[in-house]
Amino acid sequence: MNDNNGTLKKEIIGLGLVSGGLDSLIACLLIQQQGIKVIGLNFTSPFCQYNKESSQEECKLDLFQEKLGIDIYYLPLGDDYFEILQNPKFGYGKHINPCIDCRIYILKKAKEFMKKVDATLIFTGEVLDQRPKSQHLKALKIVEKESDLEGKLLRPLSAHHLKPTIYEQEGLIDRKKLLGIRGRSRKIQMKLAREHKLLENYYACGGCLLTDENFANRLRDAFKFNTKLSIEDIPILRTGRHFRYKETKIIVGRNENENNLLLTLKSPDDLAMEAIGIPGPITIIQGDYNDDSLNYAAKLTLRYSDLNQLQGKVKFGTNYSELSNENEMTVEINNADILKNFRL
Ligand code: SF4
């Protein structure tokens, strides 16, 4: 790009953190409207319930490309995310969501990424007070400071409630064209989305599993029993019914899809178990096990099978495709006792 004197002028690039939601979409629009090229950065996370293939218009990151012509880069959360997950400096939200530390982690990575795409500025779709615990003024300031972005993190949707960033002070961004949204309502964002033909309807989508009570229980249990937990261990935590029986973890598929998925997610040392002679779930057995815990896993397997009597048989082994009746056991089931206390 040339300026009036014919000298080459560096293109200004804004790196936007995009979740696929309405707020980040409008933040990108506002920056584009200032004549700035926008590049999107999305962090892929096994804790995110956002589905890239979702049919819901709102949930499509593709929309950023289709409607605004924005290229999206994807970065996965690393195993270093577990350090903050287990010991967040700024604590948890309601469940096991370390939101303030999580934002700091993401922004630090995004700041490094700016160099790769030669971005001049960085912005997010955060809205002041939209989330009472992690998006209040103090939290926004902490996030900025800890990610070493003080005065350099643009939040276009709530800019009028915040101190001008360096980009506004230097005239790179016209503050008057930014917004002063505060709180949970998305009326203004939706109005803009319709005006610019980006979206007709708003669907809240996905969400973060770390804010889910049941998932939080599973994850705490996994931290307690598996000191080497890594990002690869998360998908199985999302799948099936989970039970903790002493040192043994038992996971029971809820349908055919989950049964197949469990078999692909199990590690080579995990046992697979299924009922003999009747349709039923795949059960995965992890950790230390003995006759007592195998007996309990067998009861669970039969409890969720089509068994219509009080006694049944299961077979088990580490290699599902070679399960034979050599490793089998017969157990009696008593529905009243089976689920007691052990469900995660
Ligand atoms: S809700 Fe989940 S993804 Fe969002 S900031 Fe909190 S921990 Fe991070």
PDB file of N, CA and C in Angstrom, residues 215-278:
ATOM      1  N   PHE A 215     -18.976 -32.349  34.545  1.00  0.00           N
ATOM      2  CA  PHE A 215     -17.650 -32.502  33.953  1.00  0.00           C
ATOM      3  C   PHE A 215     -16.567 -32.106  34.960  1.00  0.00           C
ATOM      4  N   ALA A 216     -16.847 -31.074  35.736  1.00  0.00           N
ATOM      5  CA  ALA A 216     -15.875 -30.635  36.749  1.00  0.00           C
ATOM      6  C   ALA A 216     -15.580 -31.780  37.730  1.00  0.00           C
ATOM      7  N   ASN A 217     -16.618 -32.530  38.120  1.00  0.00           N
ATOM      8  CA  ASN A 217     -16.404 -33.664  39.028  1.00  0.00           C
ATOM      9  C   ASN A 217     -15.508 -34.718  38.393  1.00  0.00           C
ATOM     10  N   ARG A 218     -15.750 -34.986  37.117  1.00  0.00           N
ATOM     11  CA  ARG A 218     -14.923 -35.982  36.412  1.00  0.00           C
ATOM     12  C   ARG A 218     -13.465 -35.526  36.330  1.00  0.00           C
ATOM     13  N   LEU A 219     -13.306 -34.248  36.050  1.00  0.00           N
ATOM     14  CA  LEU A 219     -11.936 -33.742  35.878  1.00  0.00           C
ATOM     15  C   LEU A 219     -11.188 -33.732  37.221  1.00  0.00           C
ATOM     16  N   ARG A 220     -11.877 -33.341  38.271  1.00  0.00           N
ATOM     17  CA  ARG A 220     -11.225 -33.362  39.605  1.00  0.00           C
ATOM     18  C   ARG A 220     -10.804 -34.780  39.960  1.00  0.00           C
ATOM     19  N   ASP A 221     -11.684 -35.717  39.670  1.00  0.00           N
ATOM     20  CA  ASP A 221     -11.375 -37.122  39.937  1.00  0.00           C
ATOM     21  C   ASP A 221     -10.162 -37.555  39.113  1.00  0.00           C
ATOM     22  N   ALA A 222     -10.115 -37.138  37.854  1.00  0.00           N
ATOM     23  CA  ALA A 222      -8.988 -37.518  36.988  1.00  0.00           C
ATOM     24  C   ALA A 222      -7.683 -36.914  37.507  1.00  0.00           C
ATOM     25  N   PHE A 223      -7.737 -35.681  37.970  1.00  0.00           N
ATOM     26  CA  PHE A 223      -6.531 -35.054  38.540  1.00  0.00           C
ATOM     27  C   PHE A 223      -6.040 -35.833  39.751  1.00  0.00           C
ATOM     28  N   LYS A 224      -7.006 -36.316  40.535  1.00  0.00           N
ATOM     29  CA  LYS A 224      -6.648 -37.022  41.772  1.00  0.00           C
ATOM     30  C   LYS A 224      -5.968 -38.372  41.482  1.00  0.00           C
ATOM     31  N   PHE A 225      -6.456 -39.066  40.454  1.00  0.00           N
ATOM     32  CA  PHE A 225      -5.966 -40.429  40.226  1.00  0.00           C
ATOM     33  C   PHE A 225      -4.948 -40.551  39.092  1.00  0.00           C
ATOM     34  N   ASN A 226      -4.861 -39.524  38.246  1.00  0.00           N
ATOM     35  CA  ASN A 226      -3.946 -39.621  37.103  1.00  0.00           C
ATOM     36  C   ASN A 226      -3.012 -38.420  37.091  1.00  0.00           C
ATOM     37  N   THR A 227      -1.823 -38.628  37.619  1.00  0.00           N
ATOM     38  CA  THR A 227      -0.896 -37.498  37.745  1.00  0.00           C
ATOM     39  C   THR A 227      -0.332 -37.062  36.394  1.00  0.00           C
ATOM     40  N   LYS A 228      -0.460 -37.944  35.388  1.00  0.00           N
ATOM     41  CA  LYS A 228       0.107 -37.591  34.072  1.00  0.00           C
ATOM     42  C   LYS A 228      -0.968 -37.146  33.090  1.00  0.00           C
ATOM     43  N   LEU A 229      -2.058 -36.668  33.578  1.00  0.00           N
ATOM     44  CA  LEU A 229      -3.169 -36.269  32.701  1.00  0.00           C
ATOM     45  C   LEU A 229      -2.706 -35.257  31.649  1.00  0.00           C
ATOM     46  N   SER A 230      -3.152 -35.459  30.408  1.00  0.00           N
ATOM     47  CA  SER A 230      -2.776 -34.514  29.347  1.00  0.00           C
ATOM     48  C   SER A 230      -4.009 -34.209  28.500  1.00  0.00           C
ATOM     49  N   ILE A 231      -3.834 -33.310  27.535  1.00  0.00           N
ATOM     50  CA  ILE A 231      -4.943 -32.904  26.670  1.00  0.00           C
ATOM     51  C   ILE A 231      -5.579 -34.116  25.970  1.00  0.00           C
ATOM     52  N   GLU A 232      -4.757 -35.112  25.640  1.00  0.00           N
ATOM     53  CA  GLU A 232      -5.275 -36.296  24.928  1.00  0.00           C
ATOM     54  C   GLU A 232      -6.250 -37.107  25.794  1.00  0.00           C
ATOM     55  N   ASP A 233      -6.184 -36.926  27.114  1.00  0.00           N
ATOM     56  CA  ASP A 233      -7.067 -37.701  27.994  1.00  0.00           C
ATOM     57  C   ASP A 233      -8.461 -37.079  28.114  1.00  0.00           C
ATOM     58  N   ILE A 234      -8.649 -35.897  27.586  1.00  0.00           N
ATOM     59  CA  ILE A 234      -9.925 -35.205  27.802  1.00  0.00           C
ATOM     60  C   ILE A 234     -11.092 -35.797  27.007  1.00  0.00           C
ATOM     61  N   PRO A 235     -10.899 -36.176  25.731  1.00  0.00           N
ATOM     62  CA  PRO A 235     -12.056 -36.687  24.989  1.00  0.00           C
ATOM     63  C   PRO A 235     -12.766 -37.855  25.680  1.00  0.00           C
ATOM     64  N   ILE A 236     -12.025 -38.759  26.303  1.00  0.00           N
ATOM     65  CA  ILE A 236     -12.702 -39.895  26.944  1.00  0.00           C
ATOM     66  C   ILE A 236     -13.472 -39.432  28.196  1.00  0.00           C
ATOM     67  N   LEU A 237     -12.996 -38.335  28.793  1.00  0.00           N
ATOM     68  CA  LEU A 237     -13.726 -37.794  29.958  1.00  0.00           C
ATOM     69  C   LEU A 237     -15.076 -37.214  29.541  1.00  0.00           C
ATOM     70  N   ARG A 238     -15.210 -36.898  28.261  1.00  0.00           N
ATOM     71  CA  ARG A 238     -16.460 -36.316  27.757  1.00  0.00           C
ATOM     72  C   ARG A 238     -17.443 -37.392  27.311  1.00  0.00           C
ATOM     73  N   THR A 239     -17.004 -38.637  27.300  1.00  0.00           N
ATOM     74  CA  THR A 239     -17.793 -39.692  26.644  1.00  0.00           C
ATOM     75  C   THR A 239     -18.313 -40.717  27.653  1.00  0.00           C
ATOM     76  N   GLY A 240     -19.577 -41.047  27.570  1.00  0.00           N
ATOM     77  CA  GLY A 240     -20.135 -42.131  28.370  1.00  0.00           C
ATOM     78  C   GLY A 240     -20.494 -41.743  29.808  1.00  0.00           C
ATOM     79  N   ARG A 241     -20.927 -42.770  30.549  1.00  0.00           N
ATOM     80  CA  ARG A 241     -21.220 -42.615  31.987  1.00  0.00           C
ATOM     81  C   ARG A 241     -19.954 -42.988  32.746  1.00  0.00           C
ATOM     82  N   HIS A 242     -19.596 -42.176  33.740  1.00  0.00           N
ATOM     83  CA  HIS A 242     -18.326 -42.425  34.450  1.00  0.00           C
ATOM     84  C   HIS A 242     -18.574 -42.822  35.912  1.00  0.00           C
ATOM     85  N   PHE A 243     -17.824 -43.800  36.352  1.00  0.00           N
ATOM     86  CA  PHE A 243     -17.938 -44.275  37.738  1.00  0.00           C
ATOM     87  C   PHE A 243     -16.528 -44.408  38.334  1.00  0.00           C
ATOM     88  N   ARG A 244     -16.380 -44.044  39.565  1.00  0.00           N
ATOM     89  CA  ARG A 244     -15.120 -44.261  40.293  1.00  0.00           C
ATOM     90  C   ARG A 244     -15.375 -45.322  41.357  1.00  0.00           C
ATOM     91  N   TYR A 245     -14.692 -46.456  41.240  1.00  0.00           N
ATOM     92  CA  TYR A 245     -14.815 -47.520  42.236  1.00  0.00           C
ATOM     93  C   TYR A 245     -13.416 -47.775  42.797  1.00  0.00           C
ATOM     94  N   LYS A 246     -13.125 -47.203  43.948  1.00  0.00           N
ATOM     95  CA  LYS A 246     -11.786 -47.278  44.557  1.00  0.00           C
ATOM     96  C   LYS A 246     -10.728 -46.805  43.559  1.00  0.00           C
ATOM     97  N   GLU A 247      -9.737 -47.649  43.225  1.00  0.00           N
ATOM     98  CA  GLU A 247      -8.674 -47.207  42.301  1.00  0.00           C
ATOM     99  C   GLU A 247      -9.080 -47.373  40.840  1.00  0.00           C
ATOM    100  N   THR A 248     -10.256 -47.891  40.607  1.00  0.00           N
ATOM    101  CA  THR A 248     -10.659 -48.229  39.238  1.00  0.00           C
ATOM    102  C   THR A 248     -11.641 -47.211  38.678  1.00  0.00           C
ATOM    103  N   LYS A 249     -11.394 -46.831  37.430  1.00  0.00           N
ATOM    104  CA  LYS A 249     -12.326 -45.939  36.736  1.00  0.00           C
ATOM    105  C   LYS A 249     -13.086 -46.775  35.714  1.00  0.00           C
ATOM    106  N   ILE A 250     -14.407 -46.638  35.711  1.00  0.00           N
ATOM    107  CA  ILE A 250     -15.233 -47.447  34.806  1.00  0.00           C
ATOM    108  C   ILE A 250     -16.079 -46.499  33.953  1.00  0.00           C
ATOM    109  N   ILE A 251     -16.038 -46.703  32.645  1.00  0.00           N
ATOM    110  CA  ILE A 251     -16.773 -45.825  31.730  1.00  0.00           C
ATOM    111  C   ILE A 251     -17.710 -46.693  30.891  1.00  0.00           C
ATOM    112  N   VAL A 252     -18.982 -46.349  30.890  1.00  0.00           N
ATOM    113  CA  VAL A 252     -19.973 -47.175  30.196  1.00  0.00           C
ATOM    114  C   VAL A 252     -20.595 -46.370  29.054  1.00  0.00           C
ATOM    115  N   GLY A 253     -20.530 -46.877  27.837  1.00  0.00           N
ATOM    116  CA  GLY A 253     -21.104 -46.181  26.676  1.00  0.00           C
ATOM    117  C   GLY A 253     -22.615 -46.059  26.792  1.00  0.00           C
ATOM    118  N   ARG A 254     -23.145 -44.957  26.245  1.00  0.00           N
ATOM    119  CA  ARG A 254     -24.594 -44.731  26.331  1.00  0.00           C
ATOM    120  C   ARG A 254     -25.335 -45.093  25.042  1.00  0.00           C
ATOM    121  N   ASN A 255     -24.612 -45.253  23.966  1.00  0.00           N
ATOM    122  CA  ASN A 255     -25.247 -45.609  22.698  1.00  0.00           C
ATOM    123  C   ASN A 255     -24.150 -46.148  21.768  1.00  0.00           C
ATOM    124  N   GLU A 256     -24.566 -46.539  20.566  1.00  0.00           N
ATOM    125  CA  GLU A 256     -23.605 -47.171  19.660  1.00  0.00           C
ATOM    126  C   GLU A 256     -22.443 -46.234  19.309  1.00  0.00           C
ATOM    127  N   ASN A 257     -22.780 -44.970  19.073  1.00  0.00           N
ATOM    128  CA  ASN A 257     -21.721 -44.005  18.742  1.00  0.00           C
ATOM    129  C   ASN A 257     -20.687 -43.945  19.847  1.00  0.00           C
ATOM    130  N   GLU A 258     -21.188 -43.828  21.079  1.00  0.00           N
ATOM    131  CA  GLU A 258     -20.253 -43.742  22.210  1.00  0.00           C
ATOM    132  C   GLU A 258     -19.471 -45.037  22.377  1.00  0.00           C
ATOM    133  N   ASN A 259     -20.126 -46.179  22.153  1.00  0.00           N
ATOM    134  CA  ASN A 259     -19.409 -47.455  22.257  1.00  0.00           C
ATOM    135  C   ASN A 259     -18.221 -47.478  21.295  1.00  0.00           C
ATOM    136  N   ASN A 260     -18.493 -47.072  20.055  1.00  0.00           N
ATOM    137  CA  ASN A 260     -17.408 -47.063  19.056  1.00  0.00           C
ATOM    138  C   ASN A 260     -16.319 -46.074  19.436  1.00  0.00           C
ATOM    139  N   LEU A 261     -16.772 -44.902  19.896  1.00  0.00           N
ATOM    140  CA  LEU A 261     -15.806 -43.860  20.265  1.00  0.00           C
ATOM    141  C   LEU A 261     -14.924 -44.325  21.430  1.00  0.00           C
ATOM    142  N   LEU A 262     -15.541 -44.954  22.413  1.00  0.00           N
ATOM    143  CA  LEU A 262     -14.760 -45.426  23.579  1.00  0.00           C
ATOM    144  C   LEU A 262     -13.673 -46.402  23.149  1.00  0.00           C
ATOM    145  N   LEU A 263     -14.000 -47.235  22.184  1.00  0.00           N
ATOM    146  CA  LEU A 263     -12.997 -48.215  21.724  1.00  0.00           C
ATOM    147  C   LEU A 263     -11.836 -47.531  21.014  1.00  0.00           C
ATOM    148  N   THR A 264     -12.129 -46.401  20.354  1.00  0.00           N
ATOM    149  CA  THR A 264     -11.014 -45.690  19.700  1.00  0.00           C
ATOM    150  C   THR A 264     -10.234 -44.845  20.710  1.00  0.00           C
ATOM    151  N   LEU A 265     -10.891 -44.435  21.791  1.00  0.00           N
ATOM    152  CA  LEU A 265     -10.217 -43.555  22.757  1.00  0.00           C
ATOM    153  C   LEU A 265      -9.462 -44.313  23.843  1.00  0.00           C
ATOM    154  N   LYS A 266      -9.804 -45.566  24.030  1.00  0.00           N
ATOM    155  CA  LYS A 266      -9.175 -46.308  25.139  1.00  0.00           C
ATOM    156  C   LYS A 266      -7.669 -46.464  24.881  1.00  0.00           C
ATOM    157  N   SER A 267      -6.892 -46.474  25.948  1.00  0.00           N
ATOM    158  CA  SER A 267      -5.463 -46.691  25.742  1.00  0.00           C
ATOM    159  C   SER A 267      -5.191 -48.203  25.776  1.00  0.00           C
ATOM    160  N   PRO A 268      -4.020 -48.631  25.246  1.00  0.00           N
ATOM    161  CA  PRO A 268      -3.778 -50.078  25.108  1.00  0.00           C
ATOM    162  C   PRO A 268      -3.908 -50.859  26.416  1.00  0.00           C
ATOM    163  N   ASP A 269      -3.620 -50.207  27.545  1.00  0.00           N
ATOM    164  CA  ASP A 269      -3.705 -50.936  28.826  1.00  0.00           C
ATOM    165  C   ASP A 269      -5.125 -51.024  29.380  1.00  0.00           C
ATOM    166  N   ASP A 270      -6.020 -50.198  28.892  1.00  0.00           N
ATOM    167  CA  ASP A 270      -7.390 -50.226  29.414  1.00  0.00           C
ATOM    168  C   ASP A 270      -8.089 -51.518  28.994  1.00  0.00           C
ATOM    169  N   LEU A 271      -8.982 -51.990  29.859  1.00  0.00           N
ATOM    170  CA  LEU A 271      -9.775 -53.170  29.496  1.00  0.00           C
ATOM    171  C   LEU A 271     -11.066 -52.730  28.810  1.00  0.00           C
ATOM    172  N   ALA A 272     -11.520 -53.545  27.870  1.00  0.00           N
ATOM    173  CA  ALA A 272     -12.865 -53.358  27.304  1.00  0.00           C
ATOM    174  C   ALA A 272     -13.706 -54.535  27.771  1.00  0.00           C
ATOM    175  N   MET A 273     -14.975 -54.270  28.057  1.00  0.00           N
ATOM    176  CA  MET A 273     -15.851 -55.336  28.556  1.00  0.00           C
ATOM    177  C   MET A 273     -17.195 -55.228  27.861  1.00  0.00           C
ATOM    178  N   GLU A 274     -17.840 -56.355  27.613  1.00  0.00           N
ATOM    179  CA  GLU A 274     -19.215 -56.307  27.093  1.00  0.00           C
ATOM    180  C   GLU A 274     -19.992 -57.531  27.556  1.00  0.00           C
ATOM    181  N   ALA A 275     -21.308 -57.421  27.510  1.00  0.00           N
ATOM    182  CA  ALA A 275     -22.173 -58.531  27.933  1.00  0.00           C
ATOM    183  C   ALA A 275     -22.104 -59.646  26.884  1.00  0.00           C
ATOM    184  N   ILE A 276     -22.274 -60.865  27.328  1.00  0.00           N
ATOM    185  CA  ILE A 276     -22.279 -62.006  26.394  1.00  0.00           C
ATOM    186  C   ILE A 276     -23.730 -62.375  26.067  1.00  0.00           C
ATOM    187  N   GLY A 277     -23.998 -62.457  24.772  1.00  0.00           N
ATOM    188  CA  GLY A 277     -25.299 -62.983  24.329  1.00  0.00           C
ATOM    189  C   GLY A 277     -26.439 -61.992  24.319  1.00  0.00           C
ATOM    190  N   ILE A 278     -26.215 -60.779  24.742  1.00  0.00           N
ATOM    191  CA  ILE A 278     -27.298 -59.780  24.710  1.00  0.00           C
ATOM    192  C   ILE A 278     -26.712 -58.425  24.297  1.00  0.00           C
TER     193      ILE A 278
END
